[in-house]
mmCIF file of C-alpha atoms and ligand atoms in Angstrom:
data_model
loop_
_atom_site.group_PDB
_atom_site.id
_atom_site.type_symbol
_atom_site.label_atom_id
_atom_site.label_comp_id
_atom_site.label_asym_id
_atom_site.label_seq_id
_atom_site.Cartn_x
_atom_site.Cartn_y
_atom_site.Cartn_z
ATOM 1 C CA UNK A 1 87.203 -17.880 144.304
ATOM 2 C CA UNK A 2 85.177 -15.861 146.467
ATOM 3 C CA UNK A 3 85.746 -12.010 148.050
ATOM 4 C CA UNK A 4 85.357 -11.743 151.782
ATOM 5 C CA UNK A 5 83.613 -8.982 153.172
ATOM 6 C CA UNK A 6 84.644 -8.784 156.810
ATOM 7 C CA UNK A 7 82.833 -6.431 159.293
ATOM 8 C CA UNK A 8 85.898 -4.884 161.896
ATOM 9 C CA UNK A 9 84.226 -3.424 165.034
ATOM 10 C CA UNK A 10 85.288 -0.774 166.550
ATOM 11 C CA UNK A 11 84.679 0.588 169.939
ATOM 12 C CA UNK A 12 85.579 4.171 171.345
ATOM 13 C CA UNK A 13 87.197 5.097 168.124
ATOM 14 C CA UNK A 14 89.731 2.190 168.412
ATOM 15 C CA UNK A 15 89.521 -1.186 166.485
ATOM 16 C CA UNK A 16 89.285 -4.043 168.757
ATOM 17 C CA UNK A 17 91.335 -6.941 169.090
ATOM 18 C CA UNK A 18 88.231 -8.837 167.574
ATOM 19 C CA UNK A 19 88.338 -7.094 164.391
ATOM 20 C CA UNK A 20 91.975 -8.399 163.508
ATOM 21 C CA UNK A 21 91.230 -12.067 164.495
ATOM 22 C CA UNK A 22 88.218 -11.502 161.950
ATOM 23 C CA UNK A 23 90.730 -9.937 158.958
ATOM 24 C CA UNK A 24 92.712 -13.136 160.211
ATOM 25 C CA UNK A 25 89.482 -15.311 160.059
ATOM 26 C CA UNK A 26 88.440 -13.699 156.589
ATOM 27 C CA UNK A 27 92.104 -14.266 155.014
ATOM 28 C CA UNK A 28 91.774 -18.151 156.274
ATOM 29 C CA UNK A 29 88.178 -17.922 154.387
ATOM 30 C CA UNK A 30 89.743 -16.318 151.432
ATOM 31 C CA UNK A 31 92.784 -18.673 150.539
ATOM 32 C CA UNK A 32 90.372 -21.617 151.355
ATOM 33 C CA UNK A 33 88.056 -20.725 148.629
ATOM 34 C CA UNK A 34 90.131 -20.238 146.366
ATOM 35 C CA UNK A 35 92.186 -16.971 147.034
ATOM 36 C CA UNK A 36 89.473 -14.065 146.582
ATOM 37 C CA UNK A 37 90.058 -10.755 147.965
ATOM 38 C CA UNK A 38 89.363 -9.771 151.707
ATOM 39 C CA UNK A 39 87.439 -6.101 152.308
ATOM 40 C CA UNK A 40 87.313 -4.911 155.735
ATOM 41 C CA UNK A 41 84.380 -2.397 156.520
ATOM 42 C CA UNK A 42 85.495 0.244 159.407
ATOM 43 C CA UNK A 43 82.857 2.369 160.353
ATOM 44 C CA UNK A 44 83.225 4.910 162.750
ATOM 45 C CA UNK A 45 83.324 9.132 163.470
ATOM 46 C CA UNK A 46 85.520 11.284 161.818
ATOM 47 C CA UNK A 47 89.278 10.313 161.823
ATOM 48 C CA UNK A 48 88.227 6.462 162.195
ATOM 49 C CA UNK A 49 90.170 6.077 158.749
ATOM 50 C CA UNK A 50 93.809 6.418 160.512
ATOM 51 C CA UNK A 51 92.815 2.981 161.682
ATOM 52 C CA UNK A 52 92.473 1.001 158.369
ATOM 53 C CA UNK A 53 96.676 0.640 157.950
ATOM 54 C CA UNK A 54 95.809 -2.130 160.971
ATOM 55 C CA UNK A 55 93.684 -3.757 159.511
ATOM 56 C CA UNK A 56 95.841 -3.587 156.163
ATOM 57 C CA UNK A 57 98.564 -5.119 157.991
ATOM 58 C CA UNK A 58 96.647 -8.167 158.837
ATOM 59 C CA UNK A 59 95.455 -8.751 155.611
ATOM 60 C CA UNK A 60 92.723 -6.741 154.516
ATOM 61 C CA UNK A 61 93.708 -6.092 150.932
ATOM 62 C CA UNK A 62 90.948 -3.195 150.534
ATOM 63 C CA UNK A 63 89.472 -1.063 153.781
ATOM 64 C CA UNK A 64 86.175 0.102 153.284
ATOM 65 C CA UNK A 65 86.152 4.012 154.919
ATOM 66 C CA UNK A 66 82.977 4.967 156.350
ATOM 67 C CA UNK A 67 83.138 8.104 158.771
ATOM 68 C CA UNK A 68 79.895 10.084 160.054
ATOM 69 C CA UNK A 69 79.432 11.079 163.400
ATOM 70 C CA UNK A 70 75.939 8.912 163.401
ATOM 71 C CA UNK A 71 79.001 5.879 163.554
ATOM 72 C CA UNK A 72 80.721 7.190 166.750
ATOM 73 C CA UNK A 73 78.606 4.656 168.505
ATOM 74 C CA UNK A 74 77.467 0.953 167.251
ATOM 75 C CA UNK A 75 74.555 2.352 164.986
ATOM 76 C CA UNK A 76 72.632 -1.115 164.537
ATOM 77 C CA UNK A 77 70.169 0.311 161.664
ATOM 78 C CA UNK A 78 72.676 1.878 159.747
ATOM 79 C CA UNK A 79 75.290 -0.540 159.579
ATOM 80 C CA UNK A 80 72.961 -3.572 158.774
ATOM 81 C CA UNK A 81 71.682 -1.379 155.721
ATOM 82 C CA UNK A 82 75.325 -0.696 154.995
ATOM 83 C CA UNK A 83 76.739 -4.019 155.213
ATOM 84 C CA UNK A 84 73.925 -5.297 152.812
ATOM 85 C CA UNK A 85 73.598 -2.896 150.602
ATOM 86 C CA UNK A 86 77.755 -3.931 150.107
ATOM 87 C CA UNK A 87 76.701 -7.618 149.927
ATOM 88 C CA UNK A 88 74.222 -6.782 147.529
ATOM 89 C CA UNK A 89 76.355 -5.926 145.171
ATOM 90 C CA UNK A 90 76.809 -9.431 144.183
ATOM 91 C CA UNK A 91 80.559 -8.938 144.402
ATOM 92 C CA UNK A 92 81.061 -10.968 148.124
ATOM 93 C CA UNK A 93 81.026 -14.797 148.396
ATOM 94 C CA UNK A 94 80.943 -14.285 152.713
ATOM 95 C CA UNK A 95 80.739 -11.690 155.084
ATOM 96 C CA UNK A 96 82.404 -12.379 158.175
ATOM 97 C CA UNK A 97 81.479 -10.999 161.683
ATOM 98 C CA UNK A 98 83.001 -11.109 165.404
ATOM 99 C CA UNK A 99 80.453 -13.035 167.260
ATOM 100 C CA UNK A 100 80.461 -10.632 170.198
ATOM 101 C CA UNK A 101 77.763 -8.495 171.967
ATOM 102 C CA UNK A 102 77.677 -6.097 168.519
ATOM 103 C CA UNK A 103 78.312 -9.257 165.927
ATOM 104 C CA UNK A 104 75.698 -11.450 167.350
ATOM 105 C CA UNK A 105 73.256 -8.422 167.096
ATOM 106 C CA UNK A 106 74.657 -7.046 163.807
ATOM 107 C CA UNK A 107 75.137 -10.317 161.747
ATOM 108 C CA UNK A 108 71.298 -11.419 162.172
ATOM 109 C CA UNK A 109 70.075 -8.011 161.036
ATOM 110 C CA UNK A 110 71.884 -8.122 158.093
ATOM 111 C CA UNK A 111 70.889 -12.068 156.921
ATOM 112 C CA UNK A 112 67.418 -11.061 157.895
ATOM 113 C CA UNK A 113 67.636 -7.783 154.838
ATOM 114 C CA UNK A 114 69.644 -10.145 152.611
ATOM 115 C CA UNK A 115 67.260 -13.265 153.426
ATOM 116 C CA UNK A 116 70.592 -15.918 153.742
ATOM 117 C CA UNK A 117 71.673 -18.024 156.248
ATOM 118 C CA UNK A 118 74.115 -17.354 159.233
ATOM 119 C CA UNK A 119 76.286 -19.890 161.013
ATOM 120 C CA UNK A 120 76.972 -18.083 164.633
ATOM 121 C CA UNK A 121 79.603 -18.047 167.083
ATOM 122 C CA UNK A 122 82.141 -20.760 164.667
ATOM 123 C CA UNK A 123 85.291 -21.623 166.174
ATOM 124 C CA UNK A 124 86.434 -23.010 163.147
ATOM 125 C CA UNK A 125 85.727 -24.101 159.093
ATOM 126 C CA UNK A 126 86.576 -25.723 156.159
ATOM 127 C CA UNK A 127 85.534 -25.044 152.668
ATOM 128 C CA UNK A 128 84.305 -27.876 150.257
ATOM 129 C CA UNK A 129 83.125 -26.602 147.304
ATOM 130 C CA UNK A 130 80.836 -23.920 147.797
ATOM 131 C CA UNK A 131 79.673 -25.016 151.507
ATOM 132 C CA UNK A 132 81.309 -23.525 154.328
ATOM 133 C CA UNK A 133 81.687 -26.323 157.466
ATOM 134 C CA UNK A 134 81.532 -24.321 160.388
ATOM 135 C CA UNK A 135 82.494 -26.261 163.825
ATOM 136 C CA UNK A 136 80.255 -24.606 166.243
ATOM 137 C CA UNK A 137 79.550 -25.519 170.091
ATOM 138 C CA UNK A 138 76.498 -27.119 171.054
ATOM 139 C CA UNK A 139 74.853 -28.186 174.671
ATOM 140 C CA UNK A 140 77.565 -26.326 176.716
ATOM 141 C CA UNK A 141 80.428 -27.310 174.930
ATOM 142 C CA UNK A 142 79.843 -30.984 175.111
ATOM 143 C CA UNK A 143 78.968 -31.334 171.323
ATOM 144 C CA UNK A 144 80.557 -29.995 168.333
ATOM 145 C CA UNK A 145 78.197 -29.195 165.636
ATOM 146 C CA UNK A 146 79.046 -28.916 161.814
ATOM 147 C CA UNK A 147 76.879 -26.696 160.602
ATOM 148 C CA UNK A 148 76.846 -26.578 156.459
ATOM 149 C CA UNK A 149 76.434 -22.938 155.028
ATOM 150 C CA UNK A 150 75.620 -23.001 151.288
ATOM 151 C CA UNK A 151 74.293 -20.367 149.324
ATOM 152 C CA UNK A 152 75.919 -16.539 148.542
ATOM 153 C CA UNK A 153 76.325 -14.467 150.601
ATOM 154 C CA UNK A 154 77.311 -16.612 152.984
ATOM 155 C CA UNK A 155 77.378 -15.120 156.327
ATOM 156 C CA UNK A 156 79.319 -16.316 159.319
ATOM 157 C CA UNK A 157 80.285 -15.063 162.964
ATOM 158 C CA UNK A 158 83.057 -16.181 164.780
ATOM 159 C CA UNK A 159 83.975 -17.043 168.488
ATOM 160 C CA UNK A 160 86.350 -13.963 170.158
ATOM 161 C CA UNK A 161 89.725 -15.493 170.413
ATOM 162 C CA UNK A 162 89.141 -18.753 168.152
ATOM 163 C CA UNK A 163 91.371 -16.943 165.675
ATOM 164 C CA UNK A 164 94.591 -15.363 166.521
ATOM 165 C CA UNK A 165 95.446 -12.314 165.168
ATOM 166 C CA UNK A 166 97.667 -13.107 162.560
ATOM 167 C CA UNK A 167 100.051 -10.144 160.334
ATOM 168 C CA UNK A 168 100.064 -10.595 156.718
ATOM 169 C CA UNK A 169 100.875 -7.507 155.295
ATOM 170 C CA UNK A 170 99.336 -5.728 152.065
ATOM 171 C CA UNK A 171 99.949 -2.245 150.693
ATOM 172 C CA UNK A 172 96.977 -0.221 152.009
ATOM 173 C CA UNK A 173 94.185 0.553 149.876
ATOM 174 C CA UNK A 174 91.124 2.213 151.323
ATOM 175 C CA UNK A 175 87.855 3.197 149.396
ATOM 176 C CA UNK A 176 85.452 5.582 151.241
ATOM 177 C CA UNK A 177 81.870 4.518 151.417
ATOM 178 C CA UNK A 178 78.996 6.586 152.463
ATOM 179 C CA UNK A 179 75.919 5.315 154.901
ATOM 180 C CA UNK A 180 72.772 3.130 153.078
ATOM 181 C CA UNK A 181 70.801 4.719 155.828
ATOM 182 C CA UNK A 182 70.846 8.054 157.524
ATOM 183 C CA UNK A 183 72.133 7.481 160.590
ATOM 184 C CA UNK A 184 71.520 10.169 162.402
ATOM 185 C CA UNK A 185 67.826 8.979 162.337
ATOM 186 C CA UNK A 186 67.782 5.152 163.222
ATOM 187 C CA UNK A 187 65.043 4.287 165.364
ATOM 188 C CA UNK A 188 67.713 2.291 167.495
ATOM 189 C CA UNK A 189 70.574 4.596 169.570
ATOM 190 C CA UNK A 190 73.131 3.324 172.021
ATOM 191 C CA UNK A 191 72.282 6.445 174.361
ATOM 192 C CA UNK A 192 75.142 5.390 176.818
ATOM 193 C CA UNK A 193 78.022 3.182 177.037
ATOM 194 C CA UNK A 194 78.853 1.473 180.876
ATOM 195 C CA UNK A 195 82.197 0.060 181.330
ATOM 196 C CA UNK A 196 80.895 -3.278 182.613
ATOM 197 C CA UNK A 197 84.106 -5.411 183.142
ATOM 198 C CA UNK A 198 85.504 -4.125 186.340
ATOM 199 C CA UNK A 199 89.081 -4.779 185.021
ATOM 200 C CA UNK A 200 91.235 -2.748 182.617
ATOM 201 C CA UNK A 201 91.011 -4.939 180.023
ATOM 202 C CA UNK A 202 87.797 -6.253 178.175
ATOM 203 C CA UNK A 203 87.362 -9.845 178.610
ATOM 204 C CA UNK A 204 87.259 -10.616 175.374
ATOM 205 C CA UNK A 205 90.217 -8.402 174.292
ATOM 206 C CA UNK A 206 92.473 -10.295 177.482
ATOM 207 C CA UNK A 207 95.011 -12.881 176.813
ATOM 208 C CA UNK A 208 94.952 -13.632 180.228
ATOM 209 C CA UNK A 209 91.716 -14.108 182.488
ATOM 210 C CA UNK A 210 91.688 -14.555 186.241
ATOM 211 C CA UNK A 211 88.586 -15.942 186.718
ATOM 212 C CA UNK A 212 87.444 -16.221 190.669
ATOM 213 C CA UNK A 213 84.186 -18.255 192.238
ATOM 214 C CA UNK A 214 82.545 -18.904 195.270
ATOM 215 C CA UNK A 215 85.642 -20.664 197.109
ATOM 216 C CA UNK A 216 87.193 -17.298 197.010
ATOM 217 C CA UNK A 217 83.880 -16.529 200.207
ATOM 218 C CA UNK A 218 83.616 -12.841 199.688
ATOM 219 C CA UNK A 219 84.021 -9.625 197.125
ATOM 220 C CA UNK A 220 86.678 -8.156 198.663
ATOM 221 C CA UNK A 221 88.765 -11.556 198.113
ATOM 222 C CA UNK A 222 88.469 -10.681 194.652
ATOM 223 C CA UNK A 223 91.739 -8.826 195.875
ATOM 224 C CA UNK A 224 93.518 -11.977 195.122
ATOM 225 C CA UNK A 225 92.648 -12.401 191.547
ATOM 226 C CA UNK A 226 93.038 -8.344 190.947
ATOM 227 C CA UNK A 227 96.669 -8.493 192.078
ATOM 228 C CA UNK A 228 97.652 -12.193 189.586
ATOM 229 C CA UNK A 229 95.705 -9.821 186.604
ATOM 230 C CA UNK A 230 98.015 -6.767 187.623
ATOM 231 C CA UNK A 231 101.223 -9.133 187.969
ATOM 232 C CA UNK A 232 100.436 -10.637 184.640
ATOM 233 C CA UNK A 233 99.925 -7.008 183.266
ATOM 234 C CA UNK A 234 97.838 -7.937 180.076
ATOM 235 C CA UNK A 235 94.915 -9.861 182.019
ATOM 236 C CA UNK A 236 91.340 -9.729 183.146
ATOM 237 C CA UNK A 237 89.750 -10.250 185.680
ATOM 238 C CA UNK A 238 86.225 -12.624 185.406
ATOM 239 C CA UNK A 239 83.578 -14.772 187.293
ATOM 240 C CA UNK A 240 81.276 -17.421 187.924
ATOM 241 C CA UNK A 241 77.893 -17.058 187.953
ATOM 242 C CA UNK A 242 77.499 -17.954 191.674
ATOM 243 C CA UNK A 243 79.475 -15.169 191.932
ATOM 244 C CA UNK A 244 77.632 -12.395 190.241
ATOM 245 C CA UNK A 245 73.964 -13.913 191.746
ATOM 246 C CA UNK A 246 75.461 -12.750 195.183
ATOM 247 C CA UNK A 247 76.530 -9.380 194.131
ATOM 248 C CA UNK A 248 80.125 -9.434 194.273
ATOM 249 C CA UNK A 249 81.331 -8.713 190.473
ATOM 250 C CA UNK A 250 78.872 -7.373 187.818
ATOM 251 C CA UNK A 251 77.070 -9.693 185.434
ATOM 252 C CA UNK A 252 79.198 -8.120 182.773
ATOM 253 C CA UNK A 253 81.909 -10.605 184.323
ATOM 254 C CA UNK A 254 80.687 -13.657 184.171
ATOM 255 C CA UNK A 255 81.785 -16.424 182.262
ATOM 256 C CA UNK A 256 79.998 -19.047 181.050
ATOM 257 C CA UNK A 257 76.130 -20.488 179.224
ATOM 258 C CA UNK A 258 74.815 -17.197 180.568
ATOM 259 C CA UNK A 259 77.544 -14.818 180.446
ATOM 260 C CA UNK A 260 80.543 -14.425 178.615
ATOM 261 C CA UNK A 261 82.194 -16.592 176.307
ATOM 262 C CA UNK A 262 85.779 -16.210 176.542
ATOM 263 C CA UNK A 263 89.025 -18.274 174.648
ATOM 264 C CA UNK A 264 92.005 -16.747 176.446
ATOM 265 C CA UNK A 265 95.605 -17.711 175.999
ATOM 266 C CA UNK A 266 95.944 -18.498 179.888
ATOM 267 C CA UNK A 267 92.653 -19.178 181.870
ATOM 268 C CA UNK A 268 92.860 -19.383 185.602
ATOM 269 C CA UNK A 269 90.367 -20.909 187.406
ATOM 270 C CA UNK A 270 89.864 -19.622 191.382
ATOM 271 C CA UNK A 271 87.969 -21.657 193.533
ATOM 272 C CA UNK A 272 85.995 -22.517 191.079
ATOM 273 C CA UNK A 273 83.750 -25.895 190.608
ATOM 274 C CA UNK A 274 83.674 -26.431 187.208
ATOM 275 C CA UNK A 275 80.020 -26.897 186.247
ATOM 276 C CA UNK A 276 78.980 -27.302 183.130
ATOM 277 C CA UNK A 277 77.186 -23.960 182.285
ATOM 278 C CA UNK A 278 80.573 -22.169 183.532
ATOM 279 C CA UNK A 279 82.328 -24.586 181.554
ATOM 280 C CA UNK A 280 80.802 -23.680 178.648
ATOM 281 C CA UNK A 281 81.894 -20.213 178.169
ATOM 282 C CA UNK A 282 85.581 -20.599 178.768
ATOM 283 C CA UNK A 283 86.655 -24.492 177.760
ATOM 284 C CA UNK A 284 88.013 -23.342 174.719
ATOM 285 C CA UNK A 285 90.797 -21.512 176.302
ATOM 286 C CA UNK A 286 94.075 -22.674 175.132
ATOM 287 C CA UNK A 287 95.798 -22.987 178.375
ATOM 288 C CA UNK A 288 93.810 -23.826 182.208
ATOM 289 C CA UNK A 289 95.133 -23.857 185.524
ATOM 290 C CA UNK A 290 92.855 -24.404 187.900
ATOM 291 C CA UNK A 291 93.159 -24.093 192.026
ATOM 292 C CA UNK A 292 90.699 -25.994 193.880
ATOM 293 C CA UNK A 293 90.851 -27.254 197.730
ATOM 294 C CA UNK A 294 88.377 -30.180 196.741
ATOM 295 C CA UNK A 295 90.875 -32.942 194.350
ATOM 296 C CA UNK A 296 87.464 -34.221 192.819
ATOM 297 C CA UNK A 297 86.166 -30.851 191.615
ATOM 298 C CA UNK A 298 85.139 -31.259 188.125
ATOM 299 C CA UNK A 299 87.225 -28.172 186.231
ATOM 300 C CA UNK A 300 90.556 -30.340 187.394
ATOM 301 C CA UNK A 301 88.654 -32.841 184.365
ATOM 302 C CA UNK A 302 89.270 -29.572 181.306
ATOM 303 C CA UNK A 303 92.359 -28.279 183.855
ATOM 304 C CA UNK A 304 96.136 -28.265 181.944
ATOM 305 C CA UNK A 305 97.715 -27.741 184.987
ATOM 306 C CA UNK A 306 95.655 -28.443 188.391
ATOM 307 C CA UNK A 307 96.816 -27.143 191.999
ATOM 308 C CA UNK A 308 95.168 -28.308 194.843
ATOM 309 C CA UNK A 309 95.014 -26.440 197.861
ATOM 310 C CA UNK A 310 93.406 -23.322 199.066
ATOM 311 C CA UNK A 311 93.374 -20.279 196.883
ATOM 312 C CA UNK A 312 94.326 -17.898 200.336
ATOM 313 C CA UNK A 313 97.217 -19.662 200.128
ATOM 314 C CA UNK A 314 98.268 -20.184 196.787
ATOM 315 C CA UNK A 315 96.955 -16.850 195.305
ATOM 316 C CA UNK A 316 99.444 -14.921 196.743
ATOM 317 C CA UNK A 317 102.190 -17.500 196.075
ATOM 318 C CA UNK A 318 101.268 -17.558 192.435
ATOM 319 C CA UNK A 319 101.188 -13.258 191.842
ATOM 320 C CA UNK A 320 104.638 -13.546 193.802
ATOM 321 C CA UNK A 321 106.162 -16.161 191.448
ATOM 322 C CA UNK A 322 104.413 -14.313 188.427
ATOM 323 C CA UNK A 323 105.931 -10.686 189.743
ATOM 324 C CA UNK A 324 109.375 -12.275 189.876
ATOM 325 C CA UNK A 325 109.405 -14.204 186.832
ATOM 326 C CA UNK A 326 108.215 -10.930 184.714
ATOM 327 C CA UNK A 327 111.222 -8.768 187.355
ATOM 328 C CA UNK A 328 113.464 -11.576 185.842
ATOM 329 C CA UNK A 329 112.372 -10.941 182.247
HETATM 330 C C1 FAD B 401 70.510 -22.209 183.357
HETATM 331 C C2 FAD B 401 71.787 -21.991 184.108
HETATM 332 C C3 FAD B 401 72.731 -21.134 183.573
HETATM 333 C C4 FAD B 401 73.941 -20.929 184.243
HETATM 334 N N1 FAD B 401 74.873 -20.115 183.692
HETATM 335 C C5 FAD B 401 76.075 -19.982 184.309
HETATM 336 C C6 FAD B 401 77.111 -19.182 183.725
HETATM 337 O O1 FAD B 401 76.936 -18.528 182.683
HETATM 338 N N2 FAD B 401 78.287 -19.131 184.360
HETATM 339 C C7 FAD B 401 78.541 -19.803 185.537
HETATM 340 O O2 FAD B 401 79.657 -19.703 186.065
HETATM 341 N N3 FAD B 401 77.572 -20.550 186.100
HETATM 342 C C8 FAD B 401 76.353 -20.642 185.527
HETATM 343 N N4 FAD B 401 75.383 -21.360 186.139
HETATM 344 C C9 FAD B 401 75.611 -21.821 187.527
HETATM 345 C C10 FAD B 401 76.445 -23.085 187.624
HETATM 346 O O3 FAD B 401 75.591 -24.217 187.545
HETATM 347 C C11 FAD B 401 77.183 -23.140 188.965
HETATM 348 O O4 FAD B 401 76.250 -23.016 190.018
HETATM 349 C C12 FAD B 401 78.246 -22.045 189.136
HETATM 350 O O5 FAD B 401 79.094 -22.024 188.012
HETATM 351 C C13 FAD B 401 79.078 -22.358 190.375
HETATM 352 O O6 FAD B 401 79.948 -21.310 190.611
HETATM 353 P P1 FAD B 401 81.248 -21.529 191.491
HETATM 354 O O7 FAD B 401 82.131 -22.536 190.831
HETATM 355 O O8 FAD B 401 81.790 -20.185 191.773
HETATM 356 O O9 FAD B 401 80.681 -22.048 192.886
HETATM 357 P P2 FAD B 401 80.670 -23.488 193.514
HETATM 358 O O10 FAD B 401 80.065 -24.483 192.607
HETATM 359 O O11 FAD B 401 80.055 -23.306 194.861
HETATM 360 O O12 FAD B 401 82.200 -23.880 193.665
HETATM 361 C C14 FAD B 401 83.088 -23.279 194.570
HETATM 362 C C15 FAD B 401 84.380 -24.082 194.506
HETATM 363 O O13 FAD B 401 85.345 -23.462 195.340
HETATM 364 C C16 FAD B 401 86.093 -24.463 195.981
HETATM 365 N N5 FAD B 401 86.639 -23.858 197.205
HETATM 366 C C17 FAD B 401 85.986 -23.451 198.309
HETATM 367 N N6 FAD B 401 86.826 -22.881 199.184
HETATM 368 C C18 FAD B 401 88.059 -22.955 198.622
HETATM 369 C C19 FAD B 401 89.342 -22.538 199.046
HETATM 370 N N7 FAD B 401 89.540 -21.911 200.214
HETATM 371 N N8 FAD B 401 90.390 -22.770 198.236
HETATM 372 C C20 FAD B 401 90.231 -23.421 197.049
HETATM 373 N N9 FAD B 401 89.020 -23.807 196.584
HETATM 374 C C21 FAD B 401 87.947 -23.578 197.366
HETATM 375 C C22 FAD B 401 85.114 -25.579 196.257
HETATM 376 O O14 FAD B 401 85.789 -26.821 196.391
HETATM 377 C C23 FAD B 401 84.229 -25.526 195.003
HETATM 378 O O15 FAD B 401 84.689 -26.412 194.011
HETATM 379 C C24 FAD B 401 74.182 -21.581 185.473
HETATM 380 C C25 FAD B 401 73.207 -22.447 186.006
HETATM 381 C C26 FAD B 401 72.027 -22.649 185.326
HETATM 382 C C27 FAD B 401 71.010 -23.585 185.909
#
């Protein structure tokens, strides 16, 4: 039986969708060794503690308070000394992380200090014994590595949107915690904060991504996939990497080996090829439709649900039927 210390990020003094799948994660890490206890550490400026009934209700059976003002922003420095000073207590079998843009930079920083291993970016595990098996995606997605994580603390990271956000209620319980490092004088300070995703929604927080490439021919046909994101009403809007070379969306939405990695409920695919390096930040997706004029493009091979034909003419089918299904409830 081993405790689970799980690391819930927030962002603009709101917990993120990531930080329940990792409570969810954690409780799956929990009852498979064994049934320990899951902690979730919420750090964040004053008033961040109204948020730890959330993370209560999905199964964190302890919240771990801290609130300074040097926490309004990710505060790298601070919340690595934090996280192991709390592992260092000896009383945590894992600590658990979101392997996004502030996991993947947090988690390292924190097995560095404590000198333990990390398995990254997991979109699964098992426990046997005292070794986590961690299913992990290698070469663009086209091998699935086990990685073995032995040794305490173990630390792991896991993939945005490999773990649902599950409820499973317990009676809140929060214990405050104070800073193992000033953190009003880290070397390291996020000095500003740019809203990179041109869509409402955060790619990563999305259950639905729109995702549009080169067949689309020009930004402002982005148009098409803006209006299917605002028919669906919970959805993003994302892109290839051809498509951010030429300009047309930011970098901060593209999907794929050199971008994002994204696991949405409903991925659509817009004139999009399907090579390899895009496929490897969005094949885990649980469902994929894909429009294509070209039968033989290769995303129709990972596609649930193919449609060819050109995108000028089935985009605006598609937000129609989407519009009238959600006017029909
Ligand atoms: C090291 C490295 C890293 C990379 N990292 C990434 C990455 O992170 N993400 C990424 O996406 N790519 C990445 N790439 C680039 C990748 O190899 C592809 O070049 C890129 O994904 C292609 O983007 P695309 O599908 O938009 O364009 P294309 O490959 O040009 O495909 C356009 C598609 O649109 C279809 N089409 C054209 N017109 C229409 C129409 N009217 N209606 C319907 N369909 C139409 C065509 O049939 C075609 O299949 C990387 C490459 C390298 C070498």
């Amino acid at each position: 039986m081993a405790n689970v210390l799980v690391f819930a990020e927030v962002r603009g003094g709101d917990l993120r969708k990531v930080a329940l799948e990792a409570v969810t994660a954690g409780r799956a890490l929990a009852e498979l060794s064994g049934g320990g206890s899951v902690h979730a550490l919420l750090a964040g400026d004053a008033g961040i503690a109204a948020k730890a009934s959330s993370l209560a209700q999905y199964g964190a059976d302890t919240v771990l308070v801290l609130e300074h003002a040097g926490f309004a922003q990710y505060n790298p420095e601070a919340l690595a000394a934090t996280v192991a000073q709390q592992l260092g207590t000896g009383t945590y079998g894992y600590a658990l992380f979101s392997a996004t843009a502030q996991g993947r930079d947090l988690s390292p920083r924190v097995a560095a200090k404590l000198g333990v291993g990390l398995a990254a970016d997991l979109t699964g595990f098992t426990v046997e014994g005292s070794t986590v098996l961690g299913q992990h995606f290698n070469m663009n997605g086209k091998v699935i590595a086990t990685l073995a994580l032995s040794g305490s603390p173990a630390l792991l990271s896991v993939r945005p949107a490999a773990f649902q956000p599950a409820e499973a209620p317990r009676a809140l319980a929060t214990t405050s915690i104070t800073s193992a490092a000033d953190p009003l004088s880290s070397r390291v300070k996020v000095v500003e904060l740019k809203q990179g995703n041109t869509g409402k929604l955060d790619l990563n927080d999305a259950p639905v991504i729109v995702a549009g490439g080169r067949g689309l021919k020009a930004p402002e046909n982005f148009k098409l996939c803006e209006d299917l994101a605002d028919a669906f009403g919970n959805a993003a809007v994302g892109a290839t990497r051809a498509v951010t070379d030429e300009g047309w969306r930011p970098h901060s939405d593209q999907i794929g080996q050199t971008g994002r990695n994204v696991s949405p409920n409903l991925y659509v695919a817009v004139g999009i090829s399907g090579a390899i390096q895009h496929l490897a930040g969005m094949r885990t997706s649980k469902t994929i439709v894909a429009i294509n004029k070209d039968k033989d493009a290769p995303i129709f091979k990972i596609a649930d649900y193919g449609i060819v034909g050109d995108v000028f003419e089935i985009m605006p089918a598609l937000t129609a039927a989407v519009k009238a299904a959600k006017a029909q409830g």
